[in-house]
Amino acid sequence: MRRPVQAAQTTPVRWWKAVFWLAVVTTAVVLLVPGDRVLAAKVWVASWLPFAQVLDQANFTEHSDKWVHLGLFTLLGTLAARIWWGLGVFKTAVLWLTLLAVGTECLQHFIPGRGASAADLMADVAGLTIGSLLWRALRRWGQPRSARAVDYL
């Protein structure tokens, strides 16, 4: 009788792990695409934005790569916290994700049209931090007030 209960509890974790690994692969692919393809993607997106010319004149997209790095690693940090928060492996997961950030930055140095950047690495680490804290806040928000007082960082 216990076996179905355990299976029901582990199924969502398996699903979240699958989403996590899909996000890791997507992050690696997006960050390691050659520069000419990144430019083509920006032009394609700009072609269907009604206010693209205004954004271009305002130089809004100058640091768009930082926002991409921040967004991807915020997603990874949130998923890692969702799956492993409170377990001994959470810090290990964050360490591996930090190594992914360093690795992708190092590899970008060798990709045509791309370059390694300390600012991108800082955006990656900031994203991991924001994602972890976001999950923690969302988790605490769903708890009763009495449980929040006991379960403080």
Short mmCIF file of N, CA and C in Angstrom, two decimals:
data_model
loop_
_atom_site.label_atom_id
_atom_site.label_comp_id
_atom_site.label_asym_id
_atom_site.label_seq_id
_atom_site.Cartn_x
_atom_site.Cartn_y
_atom_site.Cartn_z
N MET A 1 0.81 -1.21 0.00
CA MET A 1 0.00 0.00 0.00
C MET A 1 0.86 1.27 0.00
N ARG A 2 2.03 1.22 0.59
CA ARG A 2 2.90 2.38 0.62
C ARG A 2 3.52 2.69 -0.75
N ARG A 3 3.71 1.69 -1.53
CA ARG A 3 4.40 1.88 -2.81
C ARG A 3 3.71 2.90 -3.71
N PRO A 4 2.38 2.88 -3.90
CA PRO A 4 1.75 3.92 -4.74
C PRO A 4 1.92 5.32 -4.17
N VAL A 5 1.92 5.45 -2.84
CA VAL A 5 2.09 6.76 -2.24
C VAL A 5 3.49 7.30 -2.56
N GLN A 6 4.52 6.44 -2.44
CA GLN A 6 5.87 6.87 -2.75
C GLN A 6 5.99 7.24 -4.23
N ALA A 7 5.39 6.47 -5.09
CA ALA A 7 5.45 6.76 -6.52
C ALA A 7 4.78 8.09 -6.82
N ALA A 8 3.65 8.36 -6.15
CA ALA A 8 2.94 9.61 -6.37
C ALA A 8 3.78 10.79 -5.90
N GLN A 9 4.58 10.60 -4.86
CA GLN A 9 5.41 11.69 -4.35
C GLN A 9 6.64 11.92 -5.21
N THR A 10 7.18 10.88 -5.82
CA THR A 10 8.40 11.05 -6.60
C THR A 10 8.12 11.45 -8.06
N THR A 11 6.94 11.21 -8.55
CA THR A 11 6.65 11.56 -9.94
C THR A 11 6.84 13.05 -10.21
N PRO A 12 6.33 13.96 -9.37
CA PRO A 12 6.57 15.37 -9.66
C PRO A 12 8.06 15.74 -9.62
N VAL A 13 8.82 15.12 -8.73
CA VAL A 13 10.25 15.42 -8.66
C VAL A 13 10.93 14.97 -9.95
N ARG A 14 10.56 13.82 -10.46
CA ARG A 14 11.12 13.36 -11.74
C ARG A 14 10.78 14.34 -12.86
N TRP A 15 9.55 14.82 -12.85
CA TRP A 15 9.12 15.76 -13.88
C TRP A 15 9.93 17.05 -13.77
N TRP A 16 10.10 17.57 -12.56
CA TRP A 16 10.87 18.79 -12.36
C TRP A 16 12.32 18.59 -12.75
N LYS A 17 12.88 17.39 -12.48
CA LYS A 17 14.25 17.11 -12.89
C LYS A 17 14.37 17.10 -14.41
N ALA A 18 13.37 16.55 -15.09
CA ALA A 18 13.38 16.55 -16.56
C ALA A 18 13.34 17.99 -17.08
N VAL A 19 12.51 18.83 -16.48
CA VAL A 19 12.43 20.23 -16.88
C VAL A 19 13.77 20.92 -16.61
N PHE A 20 14.37 20.61 -15.47
CA PHE A 20 15.67 21.19 -15.12
C PHE A 20 16.72 20.84 -16.17
N TRP A 21 16.82 19.56 -16.54
CA TRP A 21 17.83 19.16 -17.52
C TRP A 21 17.55 19.73 -18.90
N LEU A 22 16.28 19.88 -19.25
CA LEU A 22 15.93 20.55 -20.50
C LEU A 22 16.40 22.01 -20.47
N ALA A 23 16.23 22.65 -19.32
CA ALA A 23 16.68 24.04 -19.17
C ALA A 23 18.20 24.14 -19.23
N VAL A 24 18.91 23.16 -18.67
CA VAL A 24 20.38 23.16 -18.73
C VAL A 24 20.84 23.05 -20.18
N VAL A 25 20.25 22.13 -20.92
CA VAL A 25 20.63 21.94 -22.33
C VAL A 25 20.28 23.19 -23.14
N THR A 26 19.11 23.74 -22.92
CA THR A 26 18.69 24.96 -23.62
C THR A 26 19.64 26.11 -23.32
N THR A 27 20.03 26.25 -22.05
CA THR A 27 20.96 27.30 -21.66
C THR A 27 22.30 27.14 -22.38
N ALA A 28 22.82 25.92 -22.39
CA ALA A 28 24.09 25.67 -23.06
C ALA A 28 24.00 26.00 -24.56
N VAL A 29 22.93 25.58 -25.19
CA VAL A 29 22.77 25.84 -26.63
C VAL A 29 22.66 27.34 -26.90
N VAL A 30 21.81 28.03 -26.12
CA VAL A 30 21.62 29.46 -26.35
C VAL A 30 22.91 30.24 -26.13
N LEU A 31 23.68 29.85 -25.11
CA LEU A 31 24.89 30.60 -24.80
C LEU A 31 26.07 30.25 -25.71
N LEU A 32 25.96 29.16 -26.45
CA LEU A 32 27.08 28.75 -27.31
C LEU A 32 26.78 28.87 -28.80
N VAL A 33 25.70 29.55 -29.14
CA VAL A 33 25.35 29.78 -30.55
C VAL A 33 26.30 30.82 -31.13
N PRO A 34 26.77 30.63 -32.35
CA PRO A 34 27.65 31.63 -32.97
C PRO A 34 26.99 33.00 -33.07
N GLY A 35 27.82 34.03 -33.05
CA GLY A 35 27.33 35.41 -33.03
C GLY A 35 26.45 35.79 -34.19
N ASP A 36 26.72 35.27 -35.40
CA ASP A 36 25.89 35.64 -36.55
C ASP A 36 24.47 35.11 -36.40
N ARG A 37 24.33 33.97 -35.76
CA ARG A 37 22.97 33.44 -35.53
C ARG A 37 22.23 34.22 -34.46
N VAL A 38 22.98 34.72 -33.47
CA VAL A 38 22.38 35.56 -32.44
C VAL A 38 21.86 36.84 -33.08
N LEU A 39 22.67 37.43 -33.94
CA LEU A 39 22.26 38.66 -34.64
C LEU A 39 21.04 38.40 -35.50
N ALA A 40 21.02 37.26 -36.21
CA ALA A 40 19.86 36.92 -37.05
C ALA A 40 18.61 36.76 -36.19
N ALA A 41 18.75 36.18 -35.01
CA ALA A 41 17.59 36.02 -34.12
C ALA A 41 17.09 37.38 -33.63
N LYS A 42 18.02 38.30 -33.32
CA LYS A 42 17.62 39.64 -32.89
C LYS A 42 16.88 40.37 -34.01
N VAL A 43 17.38 40.25 -35.23
CA VAL A 43 16.72 40.90 -36.38
C VAL A 43 15.34 40.30 -36.59
N TRP A 44 15.22 38.98 -36.46
CA TRP A 44 13.92 38.33 -36.64
C TRP A 44 12.92 38.82 -35.59
N VAL A 45 13.35 38.88 -34.33
CA VAL A 45 12.46 39.35 -33.26
C VAL A 45 12.08 40.80 -33.53
N ALA A 46 13.06 41.61 -33.91
CA ALA A 46 12.78 43.03 -34.17
C ALA A 46 11.83 43.22 -35.34
N SER A 47 11.81 42.28 -36.27
CA SER A 47 10.95 42.42 -37.44
C SER A 47 9.47 42.34 -37.10
N TRP A 48 9.12 41.69 -36.00
CA TRP A 48 7.70 41.62 -35.66
C TRP A 48 7.33 42.47 -34.45
N LEU A 49 8.28 43.19 -33.89
CA LEU A 49 7.95 44.12 -32.81
C LEU A 49 7.50 45.45 -33.42
N PRO A 50 6.32 45.93 -33.06
CA PRO A 50 5.83 47.18 -33.66
C PRO A 50 6.66 48.40 -33.24
N PHE A 51 7.35 48.32 -32.11
CA PHE A 51 8.10 49.46 -31.60
C PHE A 51 9.61 49.20 -31.62
N ALA A 52 10.07 48.34 -32.52
CA ALA A 52 11.49 47.97 -32.60
C ALA A 52 12.38 49.16 -32.90
N GLN A 53 11.92 50.06 -33.77
CA GLN A 53 12.74 51.21 -34.12
C GLN A 53 12.95 52.12 -32.90
N VAL A 54 11.94 52.27 -32.09
CA VAL A 54 12.06 53.08 -30.88
C VAL A 54 13.07 52.45 -29.92
N LEU A 55 13.00 51.12 -29.77
CA LEU A 55 13.95 50.41 -28.91
C LEU A 55 15.37 50.54 -29.44
N ASP A 56 15.52 50.47 -30.76
CA ASP A 56 16.85 50.58 -31.36
C ASP A 56 17.43 51.98 -31.15
N GLN A 57 16.60 53.00 -31.31
CA GLN A 57 17.06 54.38 -31.10
C GLN A 57 17.41 54.63 -29.64
N ALA A 58 16.69 53.98 -28.74
CA ALA A 58 16.96 54.16 -27.31
C ALA A 58 18.13 53.29 -26.85
N ASN A 59 18.71 52.50 -27.77
CA ASN A 59 19.82 51.61 -27.45
C ASN A 59 19.44 50.62 -26.34
N PHE A 60 18.19 50.20 -26.37
CA PHE A 60 17.65 49.30 -25.35
C PHE A 60 18.27 47.91 -25.41
N THR A 61 18.66 47.51 -26.60
CA THR A 61 19.18 46.14 -26.76
C THR A 61 20.70 46.05 -26.59
N GLU A 62 21.33 47.14 -26.18
CA GLU A 62 22.78 47.12 -26.03
C GLU A 62 23.24 46.04 -25.04
N HIS A 63 22.53 45.88 -23.95
CA HIS A 63 22.90 44.90 -22.93
C HIS A 63 21.90 43.75 -22.86
N SER A 64 21.26 43.45 -23.98
CA SER A 64 20.26 42.39 -23.97
C SER A 64 20.86 41.03 -23.63
N ASP A 65 22.14 40.83 -23.96
CA ASP A 65 22.77 39.55 -23.63
C ASP A 65 22.86 39.35 -22.12
N LYS A 66 23.02 40.42 -21.37
CA LYS A 66 23.05 40.30 -19.90
C LYS A 66 21.69 39.85 -19.38
N TRP A 67 20.63 40.37 -19.99
CA TRP A 67 19.28 39.98 -19.58
C TRP A 67 19.02 38.51 -19.92
N VAL A 68 19.55 38.06 -21.05
CA VAL A 68 19.40 36.65 -21.43
C VAL A 68 20.13 35.77 -20.41
N HIS A 69 21.35 36.12 -20.07
CA HIS A 69 22.11 35.37 -19.08
C HIS A 69 21.37 35.36 -17.74
N LEU A 70 20.92 36.52 -17.31
CA LEU A 70 20.21 36.62 -16.04
C LEU A 70 18.95 35.76 -16.05
N GLY A 71 18.18 35.83 -17.13
CA GLY A 71 16.94 35.06 -17.22
C GLY A 71 17.16 33.55 -17.23
N LEU A 72 18.13 33.11 -18.03
CA LEU A 72 18.40 31.67 -18.11
C LEU A 72 18.85 31.12 -16.75
N PHE A 73 19.75 31.82 -16.09
CA PHE A 73 20.26 31.31 -14.82
C PHE A 73 19.29 31.55 -13.67
N THR A 74 18.39 32.51 -13.79
CA THR A 74 17.32 32.62 -12.80
C THR A 74 16.41 31.40 -12.89
N LEU A 75 16.10 31.00 -14.11
CA LEU A 75 15.30 29.79 -14.30
C LEU A 75 16.01 28.57 -13.72
N LEU A 76 17.30 28.43 -14.01
CA LEU A 76 18.06 27.29 -13.48
C LEU A 76 18.13 27.32 -11.96
N GLY A 77 18.35 28.49 -11.39
CA GLY A 77 18.41 28.61 -9.93
C GLY A 77 17.08 28.28 -9.28
N THR A 78 15.99 28.72 -9.90
CA THR A 78 14.66 28.43 -9.36
C THR A 78 14.37 26.94 -9.44
N LEU A 79 14.68 26.32 -10.56
CA LEU A 79 14.42 24.88 -10.71
C LEU A 79 15.30 24.06 -9.75
N ALA A 80 16.57 24.45 -9.62
CA ALA A 80 17.45 23.73 -8.69
C ALA A 80 16.94 23.84 -7.26
N ALA A 81 16.50 25.02 -6.89
CA ALA A 81 15.96 25.19 -5.54
C ALA A 81 14.66 24.42 -5.37
N ARG A 82 13.84 24.39 -6.40
CA ARG A 82 12.57 23.64 -6.34
C ARG A 82 12.82 22.15 -6.11
N ILE A 83 13.84 21.63 -6.74
CA ILE A 83 14.11 20.20 -6.66
C ILE A 83 14.93 19.84 -5.42
N TRP A 84 15.98 20.62 -5.11
CA TRP A 84 16.95 20.18 -4.12
C TRP A 84 17.05 21.04 -2.87
N TRP A 85 16.19 22.07 -2.72
CA TRP A 85 16.30 22.94 -1.53
C TRP A 85 16.10 22.10 -0.27
N GLY A 86 16.93 22.30 0.71
CA GLY A 86 16.81 21.58 1.98
C GLY A 86 17.52 20.24 1.96
N LEU A 87 17.98 19.82 0.82
CA LEU A 87 18.73 18.57 0.72
C LEU A 87 20.22 18.91 0.68
N GLY A 88 21.03 17.97 1.02
CA GLY A 88 22.47 18.21 1.04
C GLY A 88 23.07 18.50 -0.33
N VAL A 89 22.35 18.16 -1.38
CA VAL A 89 22.89 18.32 -2.73
C VAL A 89 22.59 19.69 -3.36
N PHE A 90 21.83 20.53 -2.68
CA PHE A 90 21.49 21.83 -3.26
C PHE A 90 22.74 22.66 -3.51
N LYS A 91 23.63 22.71 -2.52
CA LYS A 91 24.86 23.50 -2.69
C LYS A 91 25.72 22.92 -3.81
N THR A 92 25.72 21.60 -3.93
CA THR A 92 26.47 20.95 -5.01
C THR A 92 25.86 21.32 -6.35
N ALA A 93 24.54 21.34 -6.43
CA ALA A 93 23.86 21.72 -7.69
C ALA A 93 24.21 23.15 -8.07
N VAL A 94 24.21 24.05 -7.10
CA VAL A 94 24.56 25.45 -7.37
C VAL A 94 26.02 25.55 -7.81
N LEU A 95 26.90 24.77 -7.19
CA LEU A 95 28.30 24.76 -7.60
C LEU A 95 28.43 24.30 -9.05
N TRP A 96 27.73 23.24 -9.44
CA TRP A 96 27.78 22.75 -10.82
C TRP A 96 27.21 23.78 -11.79
N LEU A 97 26.15 24.47 -11.38
CA LEU A 97 25.58 25.50 -12.26
C LEU A 97 26.54 26.69 -12.40
N THR A 98 27.26 27.00 -11.32
CA THR A 98 28.27 28.05 -11.41
C THR A 98 29.40 27.63 -12.35
N LEU A 99 29.78 26.37 -12.28
CA LEU A 99 30.79 25.85 -13.22
C LEU A 99 30.27 25.88 -14.66
N LEU A 100 28.97 25.63 -14.85
CA LEU A 100 28.38 25.76 -16.18
C LEU A 100 28.51 27.20 -16.67
N ALA A 101 28.26 28.16 -15.79
CA ALA A 101 28.39 29.57 -16.16
C ALA A 101 29.82 29.89 -16.56
N VAL A 102 30.78 29.46 -15.76
CA VAL A 102 32.19 29.71 -16.08
C VAL A 102 32.57 29.00 -17.38
N GLY A 103 32.13 27.76 -17.53
CA GLY A 103 32.46 26.99 -18.73
C GLY A 103 31.91 27.61 -20.00
N THR A 104 30.65 28.06 -19.96
CA THR A 104 30.07 28.67 -21.16
C THR A 104 30.78 29.97 -21.50
N GLU A 105 31.17 30.73 -20.48
CA GLU A 105 31.90 31.97 -20.74
C GLU A 105 33.27 31.67 -21.36
N CYS A 106 33.94 30.67 -20.86
CA CYS A 106 35.24 30.30 -21.43
C CYS A 106 35.09 29.82 -22.87
N LEU A 107 34.07 29.01 -23.12
CA LEU A 107 33.86 28.49 -24.48
C LEU A 107 33.44 29.59 -25.46
N GLN A 108 32.74 30.61 -24.96
CA GLN A 108 32.33 31.71 -25.84
C GLN A 108 33.54 32.43 -26.44
N HIS A 109 34.66 32.36 -25.76
CA HIS A 109 35.88 32.99 -26.28
C HIS A 109 36.30 32.37 -27.62
N PHE A 110 35.98 31.10 -27.81
CA PHE A 110 36.40 30.39 -29.02
C PHE A 110 35.33 30.32 -30.10
N ILE A 111 34.17 30.90 -29.86
CA ILE A 111 33.06 30.85 -30.82
C ILE A 111 33.05 32.13 -31.64
N PRO A 112 33.00 32.01 -32.98
CA PRO A 112 33.00 33.20 -33.84
C PRO A 112 31.85 34.16 -33.49
N GLY A 113 32.20 35.43 -33.34
CA GLY A 113 31.20 36.44 -33.06
C GLY A 113 30.79 36.51 -31.60
N ARG A 114 31.39 35.70 -30.74
CA ARG A 114 31.08 35.72 -29.31
C ARG A 114 32.35 36.08 -28.55
N GLY A 115 32.19 36.39 -27.29
CA GLY A 115 33.34 36.71 -26.46
C GLY A 115 33.04 36.45 -25.00
N ALA A 116 34.06 36.08 -24.27
CA ALA A 116 33.92 35.87 -22.83
C ALA A 116 33.78 37.23 -22.15
N SER A 117 32.98 37.26 -21.11
CA SER A 117 32.71 38.52 -20.43
C SER A 117 32.49 38.28 -18.94
N ALA A 118 33.21 39.04 -18.12
CA ALA A 118 33.02 38.95 -16.67
C ALA A 118 31.61 39.43 -16.30
N ALA A 119 31.09 40.40 -17.05
CA ALA A 119 29.75 40.90 -16.76
C ALA A 119 28.69 39.82 -17.01
N ASP A 120 28.89 39.01 -18.06
CA ASP A 120 27.97 37.90 -18.32
C ASP A 120 28.04 36.88 -17.18
N LEU A 121 29.24 36.61 -16.70
CA LEU A 121 29.41 35.68 -15.59
C LEU A 121 28.73 36.22 -14.33
N MET A 122 28.85 37.51 -14.10
CA MET A 122 28.17 38.11 -12.94
C MET A 122 26.66 38.02 -13.10
N ALA A 123 26.16 38.19 -14.31
CA ALA A 123 24.72 38.06 -14.56
C ALA A 123 24.27 36.62 -14.31
N ASP A 124 25.10 35.66 -14.68
CA ASP A 124 24.78 34.25 -14.44
C ASP A 124 24.67 33.96 -12.94
N VAL A 125 25.66 34.40 -12.18
CA VAL A 125 25.67 34.16 -10.73
C VAL A 125 24.52 34.92 -10.06
N ALA A 126 24.26 36.13 -10.52
CA ALA A 126 23.13 36.88 -9.98
C ALA A 126 21.82 36.16 -10.27
N GLY A 127 21.70 35.59 -11.46
CA GLY A 127 20.50 34.83 -11.80
C GLY A 127 20.31 33.62 -10.91
N LEU A 128 21.40 32.89 -10.64
CA LEU A 128 21.31 31.74 -9.72
C LEU A 128 20.84 32.18 -8.34
N THR A 129 21.38 33.28 -7.87
CA THR A 129 21.00 33.80 -6.55
C THR A 129 19.54 34.24 -6.54
N ILE A 130 19.14 34.99 -7.54
CA ILE A 130 17.76 35.46 -7.61
C ILE A 130 16.80 34.28 -7.71
N GLY A 131 17.13 33.29 -8.55
CA GLY A 131 16.26 32.13 -8.70
C GLY A 131 16.11 31.35 -7.41
N SER A 132 17.21 31.14 -6.69
CA SER A 132 17.15 30.42 -5.42
C SER A 132 16.32 31.17 -4.41
N LEU A 133 16.55 32.48 -4.31
CA LEU A 133 15.78 33.29 -3.36
C LEU A 133 14.30 33.39 -3.76
N LEU A 134 14.06 33.44 -5.06
CA LEU A 134 12.68 33.48 -5.54
C LEU A 134 11.92 32.23 -5.12
N TRP A 135 12.54 31.06 -5.33
CA TRP A 135 11.89 29.82 -4.93
C TRP A 135 11.66 29.80 -3.43
N ARG A 136 12.65 30.24 -2.68
CA ARG A 136 12.52 30.26 -1.21
C ARG A 136 11.35 31.16 -0.80
N ALA A 137 11.24 32.32 -1.43
CA ALA A 137 10.15 33.24 -1.11
C ALA A 137 8.80 32.64 -1.50
N LEU A 138 8.72 32.02 -2.67
CA LEU A 138 7.46 31.42 -3.10
C LEU A 138 7.06 30.26 -2.19
N ARG A 139 8.03 29.50 -1.76
CA ARG A 139 7.76 28.38 -0.87
C ARG A 139 7.25 28.87 0.48
N ARG A 140 7.90 29.90 1.01
CA ARG A 140 7.47 30.45 2.30
C ARG A 140 6.10 31.13 2.19
N TRP A 141 5.81 31.73 1.05
CA TRP A 141 4.57 32.44 0.86
C TRP A 141 3.38 31.48 0.94
N GLY A 142 3.57 30.25 0.49
CA GLY A 142 2.50 29.26 0.50
C GLY A 142 2.29 28.57 1.84
N GLN A 143 3.14 28.87 2.83
CA GLN A 143 3.01 28.23 4.13
C GLN A 143 2.16 29.08 5.07
N PRO A 144 1.53 28.42 6.06
CA PRO A 144 0.83 29.20 7.08
C PRO A 144 1.82 30.07 7.85
N ARG A 145 1.34 31.14 8.43
CA ARG A 145 2.19 32.08 9.14
C ARG A 145 2.98 31.42 10.26
N SER A 146 2.38 30.49 10.98
CA SER A 146 3.07 29.83 12.09
C SER A 146 4.25 29.00 11.59
N ALA A 147 4.13 28.39 10.42
CA ALA A 147 5.22 27.59 9.87
C ALA A 147 6.34 28.47 9.37
N ARG A 148 6.01 29.69 8.91
CA ARG A 148 7.03 30.61 8.41
C ARG A 148 7.96 31.05 9.53
N ALA A 149 7.41 31.25 10.73
CA ALA A 149 8.22 31.72 11.84
C ALA A 149 9.28 30.67 12.20
N VAL A 150 8.95 29.41 12.09
CA VAL A 150 9.89 28.34 12.44
C VAL A 150 10.87 28.09 11.30
N ASP A 151 10.41 28.19 10.08
CA ASP A 151 11.21 27.83 8.91
C ASP A 151 11.87 29.05 8.29
N TYR A 152 12.75 29.68 9.02
CA TYR A 152 13.44 30.86 8.51
C TYR A 152 14.79 30.47 7.98
N LEU A 153 15.11 30.90 6.77
CA LEU A 153 16.36 30.59 6.08
C LEU A 153 17.25 29.75 6.93
#
